[in-house]
């Protein structure tokens, strides 16, 4: 299956292509399912920013960042389970 190809030990041009396509589609799905605020918070947190750093960069409270991440996680789990 496609998922097995993505996890293959040997990288082939085909498996690399499938890997890129899979993650491109996953990213597009995430981008379309999250609100603009959730997406900004999600992107910063995925890049390694703490909730505090994310809050400072976006002019939000840490609690607002936490709430946005909880909503984003729930949407991602719901859409991809």
Short mmCIF file of C-alpha atoms in Angstrom, two decimals:
data_model
loop_
_atom_site.label_atom_id
_atom_site.label_comp_id
_atom_site.label_asym_id
_atom_site.label_seq_id
_atom_site.Cartn_x
_atom_site.Cartn_y
_atom_site.Cartn_z
CA UNK A 1 0.00 0.00 0.00
CA UNK A 2 1.00 3.64 -0.23
CA UNK A 3 1.57 3.84 3.53
CA UNK A 4 3.93 0.87 3.41
CA UNK A 5 5.83 2.54 0.57
CA UNK A 6 6.26 5.64 2.74
CA UNK A 7 7.79 3.55 5.49
CA UNK A 8 10.07 1.48 3.26
CA UNK A 9 13.66 1.15 4.45
CA UNK A 10 15.02 1.76 0.97
CA UNK A 11 14.53 5.20 -0.51
CA UNK A 12 13.69 5.11 -4.16
CA UNK A 13 12.67 8.01 -6.39
CA UNK A 14 9.12 6.66 -6.25
CA UNK A 15 9.04 6.38 -2.44
CA UNK A 16 10.48 9.89 -2.09
CA UNK A 17 7.82 11.22 -4.47
CA UNK A 18 5.03 9.42 -2.58
CA UNK A 19 6.38 10.71 0.73
CA UNK A 20 6.39 14.30 -0.54
CA UNK A 21 2.91 13.95 -2.03
CA UNK A 22 1.50 12.41 1.16
CA UNK A 23 2.87 15.18 3.38
CA UNK A 24 1.89 17.92 0.93
CA UNK A 25 -1.68 16.68 0.98
CA UNK A 26 -1.61 16.33 4.77
CA UNK A 27 -0.38 19.92 5.12
CA UNK A 28 -3.03 21.21 2.71
CA UNK A 29 -5.72 19.39 4.70
CA UNK A 30 -4.46 20.87 7.96
CA UNK A 31 -4.31 24.36 6.46
CA UNK A 32 -7.89 24.18 5.21
CA UNK A 33 -9.33 22.72 8.42
CA UNK A 34 -7.85 25.23 10.89
CA UNK A 35 -8.87 28.84 11.45
CA UNK A 36 -6.25 31.50 10.63
CA UNK A 37 -5.41 31.92 14.34
CA UNK A 38 -5.19 28.17 14.93
CA UNK A 39 -2.94 27.82 11.89
CA UNK A 40 -0.57 30.60 13.00
CA UNK A 41 -0.37 29.13 16.52
CA UNK A 42 0.06 25.58 15.19
CA UNK A 43 2.86 26.63 12.79
CA UNK A 44 4.80 28.47 15.47
CA UNK A 45 4.46 25.63 17.97
CA UNK A 46 5.46 23.02 15.39
CA UNK A 47 8.55 25.13 14.65
CA UNK A 48 9.57 24.66 18.29
CA UNK A 49 8.26 27.82 19.90
CA UNK A 50 6.90 27.50 23.42
CA UNK A 51 3.39 28.69 24.21
CA UNK A 52 4.96 31.72 25.88
CA UNK A 53 7.08 32.55 22.81
CA UNK A 54 4.12 31.99 20.51
CA UNK A 55 1.93 34.24 22.66
CA UNK A 56 4.54 37.01 22.58
CA UNK A 57 4.98 36.77 18.80
CA UNK A 58 1.23 36.86 18.15
CA UNK A 59 0.25 39.34 20.88
CA UNK A 60 -1.92 36.76 22.63
CA UNK A 61 -2.07 35.33 26.11
CA UNK A 62 -0.54 31.92 26.78
CA UNK A 63 -4.03 30.66 27.61
CA UNK A 64 -5.29 31.81 24.19
CA UNK A 65 -2.39 29.95 22.56
CA UNK A 66 -3.19 26.84 24.61
CA UNK A 67 -6.87 27.06 23.63
CA UNK A 68 -5.98 27.47 19.94
CA UNK A 69 -3.65 24.46 20.08
CA UNK A 70 -6.29 22.33 21.81
CA UNK A 71 -8.81 23.22 19.09
CA UNK A 72 -6.23 22.54 16.36
CA UNK A 73 -5.31 19.15 17.85
CA UNK A 74 -8.96 18.19 18.12
CA UNK A 75 -9.65 19.17 14.50
CA UNK A 76 -6.56 17.32 13.27
CA UNK A 77 -7.46 14.19 15.25
CA UNK A 78 -11.05 14.32 13.99
CA UNK A 79 -10.07 14.88 10.36
CA UNK A 80 -7.28 12.32 10.23
CA UNK A 81 -8.43 9.42 12.37
#
